[in-house]
Tab-separated table of C-alpha atoms and ligand atoms in Angstrom:
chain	number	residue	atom	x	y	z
D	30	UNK	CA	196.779	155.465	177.307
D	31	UNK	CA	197.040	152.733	179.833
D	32	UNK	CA	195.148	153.066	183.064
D	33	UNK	CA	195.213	151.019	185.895
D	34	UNK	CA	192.662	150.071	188.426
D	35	UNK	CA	194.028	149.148	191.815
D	36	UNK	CA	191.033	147.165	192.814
D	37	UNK	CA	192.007	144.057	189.944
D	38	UNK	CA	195.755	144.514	190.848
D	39	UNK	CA	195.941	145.222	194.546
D	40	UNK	CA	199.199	146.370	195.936
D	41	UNK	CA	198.882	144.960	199.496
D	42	UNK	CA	201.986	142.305	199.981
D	43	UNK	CA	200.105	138.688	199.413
D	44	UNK	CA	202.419	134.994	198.864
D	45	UNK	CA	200.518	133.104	196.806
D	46	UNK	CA	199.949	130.620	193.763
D	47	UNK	CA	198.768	132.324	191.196
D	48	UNK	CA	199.568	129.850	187.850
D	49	UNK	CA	198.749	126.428	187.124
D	50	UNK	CA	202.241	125.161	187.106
D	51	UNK	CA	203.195	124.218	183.793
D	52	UNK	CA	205.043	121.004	183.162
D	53	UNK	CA	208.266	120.239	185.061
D	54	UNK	CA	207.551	122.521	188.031
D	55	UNK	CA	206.748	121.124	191.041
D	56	UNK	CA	203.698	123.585	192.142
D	57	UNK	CA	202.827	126.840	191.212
D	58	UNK	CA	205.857	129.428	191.554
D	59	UNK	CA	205.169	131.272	194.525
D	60	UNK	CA	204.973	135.037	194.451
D	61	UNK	CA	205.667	137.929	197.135
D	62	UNK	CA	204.003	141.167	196.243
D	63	UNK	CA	205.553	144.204	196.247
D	64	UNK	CA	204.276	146.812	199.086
D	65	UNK	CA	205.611	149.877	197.028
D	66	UNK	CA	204.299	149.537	193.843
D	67	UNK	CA	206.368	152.575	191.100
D	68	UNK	CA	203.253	151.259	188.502
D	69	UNK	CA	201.738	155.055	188.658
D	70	UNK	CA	205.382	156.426	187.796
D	71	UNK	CA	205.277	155.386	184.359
D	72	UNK	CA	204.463	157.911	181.697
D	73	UNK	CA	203.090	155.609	179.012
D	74	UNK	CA	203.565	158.168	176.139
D	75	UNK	CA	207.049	158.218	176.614
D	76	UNK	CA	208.651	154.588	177.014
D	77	UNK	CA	212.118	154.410	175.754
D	78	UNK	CA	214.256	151.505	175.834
D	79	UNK	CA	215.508	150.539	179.667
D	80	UNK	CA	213.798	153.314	181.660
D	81	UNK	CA	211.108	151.584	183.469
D	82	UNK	CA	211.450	148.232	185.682
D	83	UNK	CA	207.995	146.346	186.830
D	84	UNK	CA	207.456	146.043	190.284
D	85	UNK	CA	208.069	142.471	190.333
D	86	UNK	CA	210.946	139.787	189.821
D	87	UNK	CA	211.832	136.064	189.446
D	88	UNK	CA	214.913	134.341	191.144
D	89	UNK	CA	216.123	130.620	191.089
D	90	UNK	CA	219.501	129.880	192.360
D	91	UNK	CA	221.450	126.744	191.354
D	92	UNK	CA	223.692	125.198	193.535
D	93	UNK	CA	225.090	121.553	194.425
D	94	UNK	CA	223.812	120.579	190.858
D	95	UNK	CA	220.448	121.923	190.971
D	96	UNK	CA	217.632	124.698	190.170
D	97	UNK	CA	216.888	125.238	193.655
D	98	UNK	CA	213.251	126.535	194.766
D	99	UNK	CA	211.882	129.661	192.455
D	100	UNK	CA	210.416	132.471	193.346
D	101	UNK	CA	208.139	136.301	192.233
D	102	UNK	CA	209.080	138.570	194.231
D	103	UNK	CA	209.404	142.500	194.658
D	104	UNK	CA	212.230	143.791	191.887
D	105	UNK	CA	215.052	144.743	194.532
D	106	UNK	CA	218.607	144.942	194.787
D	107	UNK	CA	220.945	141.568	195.144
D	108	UNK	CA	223.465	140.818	197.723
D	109	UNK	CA	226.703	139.802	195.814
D	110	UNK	CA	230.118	138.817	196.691
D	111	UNK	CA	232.783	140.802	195.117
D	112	UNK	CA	233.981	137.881	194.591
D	113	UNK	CA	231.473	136.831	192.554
D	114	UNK	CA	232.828	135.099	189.660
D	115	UNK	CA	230.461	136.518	187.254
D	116	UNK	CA	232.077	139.988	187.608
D	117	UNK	CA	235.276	138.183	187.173
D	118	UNK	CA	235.359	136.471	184.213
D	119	UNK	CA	231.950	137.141	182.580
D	120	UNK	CA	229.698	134.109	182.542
D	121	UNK	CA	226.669	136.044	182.220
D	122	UNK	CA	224.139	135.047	179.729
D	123	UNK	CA	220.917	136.624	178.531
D	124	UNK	CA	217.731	137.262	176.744
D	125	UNK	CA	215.393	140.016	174.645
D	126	UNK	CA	211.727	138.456	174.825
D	127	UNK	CA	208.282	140.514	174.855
D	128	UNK	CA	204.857	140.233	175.868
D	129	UNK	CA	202.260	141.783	173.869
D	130	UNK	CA	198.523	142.886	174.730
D	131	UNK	CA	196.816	141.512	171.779
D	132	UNK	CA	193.874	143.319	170.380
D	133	UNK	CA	191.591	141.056	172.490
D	134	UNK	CA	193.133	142.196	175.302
D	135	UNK	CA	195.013	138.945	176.607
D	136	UNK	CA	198.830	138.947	176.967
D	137	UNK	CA	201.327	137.095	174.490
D	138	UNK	CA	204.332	135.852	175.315
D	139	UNK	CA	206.013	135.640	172.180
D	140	UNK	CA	208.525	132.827	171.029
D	141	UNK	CA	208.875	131.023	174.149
D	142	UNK	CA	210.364	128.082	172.675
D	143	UNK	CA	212.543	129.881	170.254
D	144	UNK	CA	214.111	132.331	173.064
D	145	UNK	CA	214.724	128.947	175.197
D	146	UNK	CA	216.618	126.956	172.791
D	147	UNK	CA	218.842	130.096	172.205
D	148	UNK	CA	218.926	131.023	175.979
D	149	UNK	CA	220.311	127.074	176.463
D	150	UNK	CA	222.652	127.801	173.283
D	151	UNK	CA	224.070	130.441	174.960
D	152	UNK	CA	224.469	129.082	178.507
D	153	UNK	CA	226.050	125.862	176.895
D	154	UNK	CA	228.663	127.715	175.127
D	155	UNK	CA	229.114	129.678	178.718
D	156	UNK	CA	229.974	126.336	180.596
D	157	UNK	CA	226.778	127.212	181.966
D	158	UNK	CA	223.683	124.982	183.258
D	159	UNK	CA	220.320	124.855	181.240
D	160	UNK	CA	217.739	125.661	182.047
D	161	UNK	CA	214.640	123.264	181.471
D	162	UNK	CA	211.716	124.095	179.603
D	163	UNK	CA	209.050	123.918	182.470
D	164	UNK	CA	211.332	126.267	184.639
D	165	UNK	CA	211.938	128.984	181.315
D	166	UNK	CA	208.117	128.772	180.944
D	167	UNK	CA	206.888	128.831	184.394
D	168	UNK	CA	209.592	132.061	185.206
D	169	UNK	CA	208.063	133.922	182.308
D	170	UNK	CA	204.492	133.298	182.766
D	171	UNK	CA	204.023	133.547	186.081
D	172	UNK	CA	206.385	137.382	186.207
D	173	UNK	CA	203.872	138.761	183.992
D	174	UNK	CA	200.755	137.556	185.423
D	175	UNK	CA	201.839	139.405	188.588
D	176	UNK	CA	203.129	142.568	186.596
D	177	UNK	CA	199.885	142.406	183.830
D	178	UNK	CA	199.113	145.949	184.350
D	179	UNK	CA	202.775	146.943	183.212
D	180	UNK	CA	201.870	145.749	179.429
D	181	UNK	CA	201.216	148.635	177.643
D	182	UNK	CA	198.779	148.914	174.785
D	183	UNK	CA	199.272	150.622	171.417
D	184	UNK	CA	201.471	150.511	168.376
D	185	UNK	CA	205.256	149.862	168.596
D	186	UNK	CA	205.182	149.072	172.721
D	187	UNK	CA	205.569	145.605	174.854
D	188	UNK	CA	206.360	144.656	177.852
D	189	UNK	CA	210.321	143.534	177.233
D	190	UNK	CA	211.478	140.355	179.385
D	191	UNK	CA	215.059	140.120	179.970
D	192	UNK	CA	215.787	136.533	181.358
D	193	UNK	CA	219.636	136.589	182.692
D	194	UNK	CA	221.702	133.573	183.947
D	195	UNK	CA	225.431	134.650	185.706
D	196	UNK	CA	227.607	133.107	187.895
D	197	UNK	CA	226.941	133.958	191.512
D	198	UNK	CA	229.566	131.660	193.471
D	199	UNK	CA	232.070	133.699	195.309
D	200	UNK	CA	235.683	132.544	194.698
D	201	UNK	CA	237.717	134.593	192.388
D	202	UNK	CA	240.098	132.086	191.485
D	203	UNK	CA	239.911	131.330	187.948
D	204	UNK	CA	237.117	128.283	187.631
D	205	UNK	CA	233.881	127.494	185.979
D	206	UNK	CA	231.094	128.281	188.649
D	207	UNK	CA	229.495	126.109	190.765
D	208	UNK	CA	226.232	128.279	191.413
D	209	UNK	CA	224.218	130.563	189.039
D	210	UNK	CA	221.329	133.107	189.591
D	211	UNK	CA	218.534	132.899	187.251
D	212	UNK	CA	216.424	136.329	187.253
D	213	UNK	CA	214.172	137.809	184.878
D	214	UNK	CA	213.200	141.516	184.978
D	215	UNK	CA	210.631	143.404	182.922
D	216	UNK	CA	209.743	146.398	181.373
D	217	UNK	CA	207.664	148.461	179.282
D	218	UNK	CA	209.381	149.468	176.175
D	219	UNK	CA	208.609	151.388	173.381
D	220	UNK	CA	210.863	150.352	169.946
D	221	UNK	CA	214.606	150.866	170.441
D	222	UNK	CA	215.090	153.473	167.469
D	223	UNK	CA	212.181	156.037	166.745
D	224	UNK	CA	213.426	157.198	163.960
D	225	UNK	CA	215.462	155.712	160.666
D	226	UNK	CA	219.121	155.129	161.557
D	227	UNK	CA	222.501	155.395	160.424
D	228	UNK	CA	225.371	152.770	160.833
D	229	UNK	CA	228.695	152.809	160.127
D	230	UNK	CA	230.538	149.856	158.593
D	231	UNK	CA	233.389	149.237	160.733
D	232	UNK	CA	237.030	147.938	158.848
D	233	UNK	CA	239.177	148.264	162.070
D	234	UNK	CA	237.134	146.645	165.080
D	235	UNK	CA	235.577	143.342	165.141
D	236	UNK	CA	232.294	141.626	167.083
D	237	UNK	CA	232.872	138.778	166.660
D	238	UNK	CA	235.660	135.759	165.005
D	239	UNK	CA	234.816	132.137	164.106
D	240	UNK	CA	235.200	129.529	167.077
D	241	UNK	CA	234.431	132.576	169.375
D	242	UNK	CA	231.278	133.361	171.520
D	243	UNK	CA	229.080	135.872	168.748
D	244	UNK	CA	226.344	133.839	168.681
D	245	UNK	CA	225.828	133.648	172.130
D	246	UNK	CA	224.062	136.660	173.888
D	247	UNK	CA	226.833	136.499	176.617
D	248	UNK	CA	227.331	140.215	178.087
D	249	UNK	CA	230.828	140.379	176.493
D	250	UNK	CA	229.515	140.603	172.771
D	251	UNK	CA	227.963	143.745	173.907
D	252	UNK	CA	230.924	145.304	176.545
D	253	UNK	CA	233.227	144.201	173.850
D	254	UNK	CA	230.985	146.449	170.982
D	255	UNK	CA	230.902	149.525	173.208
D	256	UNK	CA	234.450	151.432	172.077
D	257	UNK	CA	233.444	150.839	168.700
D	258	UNK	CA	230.110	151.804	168.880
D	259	UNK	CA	230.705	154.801	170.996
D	260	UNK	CA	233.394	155.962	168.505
D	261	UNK	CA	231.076	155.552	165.457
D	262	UNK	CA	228.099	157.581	167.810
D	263	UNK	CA	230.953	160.480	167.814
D	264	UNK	CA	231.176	160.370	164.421
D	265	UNK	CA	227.323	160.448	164.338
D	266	UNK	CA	226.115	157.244	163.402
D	267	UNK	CA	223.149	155.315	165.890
D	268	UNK	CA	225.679	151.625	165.496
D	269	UNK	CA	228.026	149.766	163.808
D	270	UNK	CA	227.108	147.714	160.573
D	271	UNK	CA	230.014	144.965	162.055
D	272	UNK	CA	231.986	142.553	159.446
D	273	UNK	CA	233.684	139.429	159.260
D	274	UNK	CA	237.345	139.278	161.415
D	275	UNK	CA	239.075	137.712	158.971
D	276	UNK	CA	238.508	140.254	155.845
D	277	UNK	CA	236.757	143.026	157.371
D	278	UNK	CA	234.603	142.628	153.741
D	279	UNK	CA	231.629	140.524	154.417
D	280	UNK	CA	228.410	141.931	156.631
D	281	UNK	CA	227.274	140.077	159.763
D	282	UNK	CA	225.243	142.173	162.165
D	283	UNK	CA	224.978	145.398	163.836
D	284	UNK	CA	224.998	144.351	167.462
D	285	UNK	CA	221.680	144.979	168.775
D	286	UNK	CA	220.214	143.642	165.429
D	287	UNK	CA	220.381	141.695	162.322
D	288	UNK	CA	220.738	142.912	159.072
D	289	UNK	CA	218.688	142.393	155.851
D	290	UNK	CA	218.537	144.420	152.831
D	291	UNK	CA	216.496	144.111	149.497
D	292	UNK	CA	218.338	144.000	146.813
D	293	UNK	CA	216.703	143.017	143.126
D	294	UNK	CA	213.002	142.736	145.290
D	295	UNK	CA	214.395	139.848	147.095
D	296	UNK	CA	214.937	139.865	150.772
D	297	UNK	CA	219.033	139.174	151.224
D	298	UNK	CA	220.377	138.590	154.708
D	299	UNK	CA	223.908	136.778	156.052
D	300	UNK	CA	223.108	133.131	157.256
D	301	UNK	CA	223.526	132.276	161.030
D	302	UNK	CA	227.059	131.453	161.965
D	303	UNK	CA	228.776	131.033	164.877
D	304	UNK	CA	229.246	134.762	164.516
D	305	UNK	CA	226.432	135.863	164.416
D	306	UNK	CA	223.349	136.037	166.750
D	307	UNK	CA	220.702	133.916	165.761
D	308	UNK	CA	217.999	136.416	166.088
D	309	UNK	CA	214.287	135.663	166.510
D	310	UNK	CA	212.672	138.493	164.510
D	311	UNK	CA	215.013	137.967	161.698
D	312	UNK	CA	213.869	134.457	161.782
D	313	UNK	CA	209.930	135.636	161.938
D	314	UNK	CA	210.528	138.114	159.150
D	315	UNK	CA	212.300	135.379	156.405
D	316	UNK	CA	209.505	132.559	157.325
D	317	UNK	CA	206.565	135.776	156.981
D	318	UNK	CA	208.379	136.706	153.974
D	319	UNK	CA	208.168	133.396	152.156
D	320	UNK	CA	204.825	132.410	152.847
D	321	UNK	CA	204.057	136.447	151.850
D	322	UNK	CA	206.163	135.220	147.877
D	323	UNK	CA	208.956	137.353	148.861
D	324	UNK	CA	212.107	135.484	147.570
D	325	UNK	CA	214.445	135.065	150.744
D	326	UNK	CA	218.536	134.789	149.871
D	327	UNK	CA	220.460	133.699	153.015
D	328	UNK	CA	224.161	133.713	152.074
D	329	UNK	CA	226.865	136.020	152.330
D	330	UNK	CA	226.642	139.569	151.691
D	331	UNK	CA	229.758	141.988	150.945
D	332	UNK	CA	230.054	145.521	151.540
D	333	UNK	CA	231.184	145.856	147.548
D	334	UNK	CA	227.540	144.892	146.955
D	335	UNK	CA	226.608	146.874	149.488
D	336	UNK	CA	228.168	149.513	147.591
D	337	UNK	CA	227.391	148.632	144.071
D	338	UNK	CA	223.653	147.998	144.959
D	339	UNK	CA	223.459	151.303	146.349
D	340	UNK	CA	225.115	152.999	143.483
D	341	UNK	CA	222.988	151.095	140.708
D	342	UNK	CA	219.754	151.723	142.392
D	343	UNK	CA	219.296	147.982	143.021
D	344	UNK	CA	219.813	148.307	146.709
D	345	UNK	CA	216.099	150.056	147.754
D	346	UNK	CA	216.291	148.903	151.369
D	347	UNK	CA	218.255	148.420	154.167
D	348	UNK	CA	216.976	147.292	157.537
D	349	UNK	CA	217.816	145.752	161.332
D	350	UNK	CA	215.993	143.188	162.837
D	351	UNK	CA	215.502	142.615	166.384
D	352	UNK	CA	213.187	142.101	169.664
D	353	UNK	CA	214.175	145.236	171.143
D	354	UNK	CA	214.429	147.084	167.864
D	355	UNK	CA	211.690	145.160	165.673
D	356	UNK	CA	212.511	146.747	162.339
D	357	UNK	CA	214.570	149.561	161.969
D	358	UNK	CA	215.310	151.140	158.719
D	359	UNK	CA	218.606	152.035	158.223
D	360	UNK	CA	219.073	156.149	156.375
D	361	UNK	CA	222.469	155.927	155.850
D	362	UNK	CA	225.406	153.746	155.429
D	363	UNK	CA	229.003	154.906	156.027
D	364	UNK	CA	231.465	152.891	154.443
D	365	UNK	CA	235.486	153.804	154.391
D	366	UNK	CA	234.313	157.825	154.472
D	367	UNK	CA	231.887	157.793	152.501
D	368	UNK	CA	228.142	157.927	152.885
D	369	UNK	CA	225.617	156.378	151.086
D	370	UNK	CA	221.948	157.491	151.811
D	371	UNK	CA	218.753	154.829	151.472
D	372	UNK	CA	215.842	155.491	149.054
D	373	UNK	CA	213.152	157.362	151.175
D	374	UNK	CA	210.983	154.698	152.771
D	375	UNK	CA	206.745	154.182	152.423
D	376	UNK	CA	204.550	151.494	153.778
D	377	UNK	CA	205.033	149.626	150.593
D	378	UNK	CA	208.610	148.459	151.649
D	379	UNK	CA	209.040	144.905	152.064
D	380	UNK	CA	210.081	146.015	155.986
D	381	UNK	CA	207.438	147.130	155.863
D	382	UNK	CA	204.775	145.014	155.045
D	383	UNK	CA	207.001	142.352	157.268
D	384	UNK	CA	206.970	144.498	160.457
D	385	UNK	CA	202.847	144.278	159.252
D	386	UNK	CA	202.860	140.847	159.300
D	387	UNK	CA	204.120	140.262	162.558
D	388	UNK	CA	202.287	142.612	164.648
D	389	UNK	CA	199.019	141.136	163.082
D	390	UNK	CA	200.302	137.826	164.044
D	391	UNK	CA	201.431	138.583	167.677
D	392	UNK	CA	198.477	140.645	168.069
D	393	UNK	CA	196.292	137.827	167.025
D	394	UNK	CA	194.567	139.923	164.458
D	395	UNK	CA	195.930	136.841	162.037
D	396	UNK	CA	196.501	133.321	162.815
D	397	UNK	CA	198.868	132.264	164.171
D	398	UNK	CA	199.974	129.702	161.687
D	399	UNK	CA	203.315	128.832	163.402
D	400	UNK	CA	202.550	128.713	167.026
D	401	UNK	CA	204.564	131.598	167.877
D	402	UNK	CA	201.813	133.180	170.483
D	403	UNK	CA	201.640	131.761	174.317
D	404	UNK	CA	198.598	133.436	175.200
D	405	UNK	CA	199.245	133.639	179.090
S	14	LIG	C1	217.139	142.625	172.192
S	14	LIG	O1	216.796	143.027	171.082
S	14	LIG	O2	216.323	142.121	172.958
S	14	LIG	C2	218.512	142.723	172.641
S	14	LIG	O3	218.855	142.036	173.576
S	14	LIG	C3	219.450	143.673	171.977
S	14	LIG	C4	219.853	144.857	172.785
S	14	LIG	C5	218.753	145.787	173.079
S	14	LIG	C6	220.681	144.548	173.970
């Protein structure tokens, strides 16, 4: 149970420096303090995905060419134009990231690096501006040094970071923008799914087609995957197990996750296309996995395999991967009306022992061999 003690995290409004500013930003980002603090509102037994806000923010503008001064400040509502072309024609880009409280106590910001190479992947693809390094780092570091006391502690929570870039200028005609808002918000999450889920692999609708935007984490991927997915949740499945456009035969993702299975004992997941989001946990779990000896296939996986795995008994897991999700076993498949249920699960799975893995590593309980932590 978390508790918080005002004295160490006064609420009174204060600008100040508060981080030594890490490289390519001028200063320390300068923070406002929020005079009506929610931090006593949260019910830290019960955290589920997108309820809770921190009480703070960061904002950067970019306009005439340039990140303009950034700033912490109290989470609030924006002032936008209607015009705003973001709202228009959807150049909104964003990110999952967490920050852990490691067993020590200190916070970890996990994969900064990785989550800013795919941030810039995504804004790039967006006729969007990067963002540099210094700025990604600074934002991120500085937001939850101010909202500390919002990381929960325990199994299966984090404080989840959601970095956003969209485009701000307000002209509706039909034009790359000329100024962006950079904002990142927090929260304290528990997993996305509590319990094992079902999915439903979809032969009419598609994510995602080659040459298009699926590997970027643009907000259309996921307004685009809502009919779908809300038809499938009528049908009573938790998401979509989405394949390829062109044959509706070969698995790619299931929207808020990547896939992997274990089929034979060896860990079997679709490789990274331009369909397909180039998720950070999936890439912890195949590098844990093959320093653990667990032989990692990366190539394409159809639903006949699916199928035939399943029926043979060769198929023994199923499994999303994902910052907001972690690991997720998958129940049940549904595939053209049929449904095929997954072997019942025990700590012994390879998802298992992954998730394991990774929570001992971001936890610092085991080294960090890779240099995944940013201890803030
Ligand atoms: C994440 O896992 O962080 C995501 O962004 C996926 C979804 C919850 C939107």
């Amino acid at each position: 149970m978390q508790t918080v003690n005002e004295k160490e995290f006064p609420l009174e409004s204060e600008v100040g420096a508060l981080a030594t500013p890490p490289s390519g930003v001028r200063g320390a980002i300068p923070v406002e303090k929020t005079t009506h603090a929610t931090l006593h509102q949260v019910d830290w037994n019960d955290l589920p995905f997108g309820k809770y806000v921190s009480d703070h923010m960061f904002i950067c503008r970019y306009k005439a060419g340039e990140w303009q001064e950034p700033k912490v400040q109290p989470f609030q509502n924006l002032s936008l134009a209607p015009t705003a072309l973001a709202l228009h024609y959807g150049q909104s880009v964003f990110e999952g990231m967490k920050a852990f409280r490691m067993h020590d106590g200190a916070i970890n910001i996990f994969r900064i690096e990785k989550h800013h190479e795919r941030l810039n992947a995504s804004l790039r693809r967006m006729c969007m501006p990067s963002i540099p390094y210094g700025l990604f780092a600074a934002a991120l570091q500085q937001l939850v040094r101010v909202d500390e006391a919002w990381v929960p502690e325990g199994e299966d929570v984090a404080l989840y970071l959601r970095p956003l870039v969209f485009a701000s200028e307000a002209k509706f005609g039909v034009k790359i923008s000329d100024e962006y808002l950079f904002l990142v918000i927090t929260g304290p999450v528990h997993t996305l799914y509590q319990k094992p889920i079902r999915i439903k692999a979809e032969r009419h609708y598609i994510r995602a087609a080659k040459g298009g935007t699926g590997f970027a984490k643009c907000a259309g991927n996921y307004g685009g995957a809502f009919y779908a997915t809300q038809k499938a949740k009528e049908e009573g499945f938790d998401n979509i197990l989405w394949l390829d456009a062109c044959g509706h035969e070969y698995v790619e993702e299931s929207g808020t996750m990547n896939l992997l299975f274990v089929v034979d004992g060896k860990l079997v997941t679709p490789p990274v296309s331009d369909t397909i989001l180039n998720g950070v946990t999936r890439d912890c779990l195949l590098q844990l996995a093959a320093g653990m000896g667990i032989p990692v296939e990366e190539r394409p996986v159809g639903i006949s395999e699916i199928v035939d795995g399943l029926q043979g008994g060769r198929l023994t897991e199923a499994f999303g991967a994902g910052t907001a999700a972690v690991v997720a076993p998958v129940s049940t498949i549904g595939i053209d009306d049929q449904l095929y249920e997954l072997p019942t699960y025990n700590e012994d799975n390879v998802m298992f022992r992954l998730k394991k893995a990774l929570e001992d590593l971001r936890s610092g309980r085991t080294e960090d061999r890779f240099g995944w932590n940013n201890v803030v």
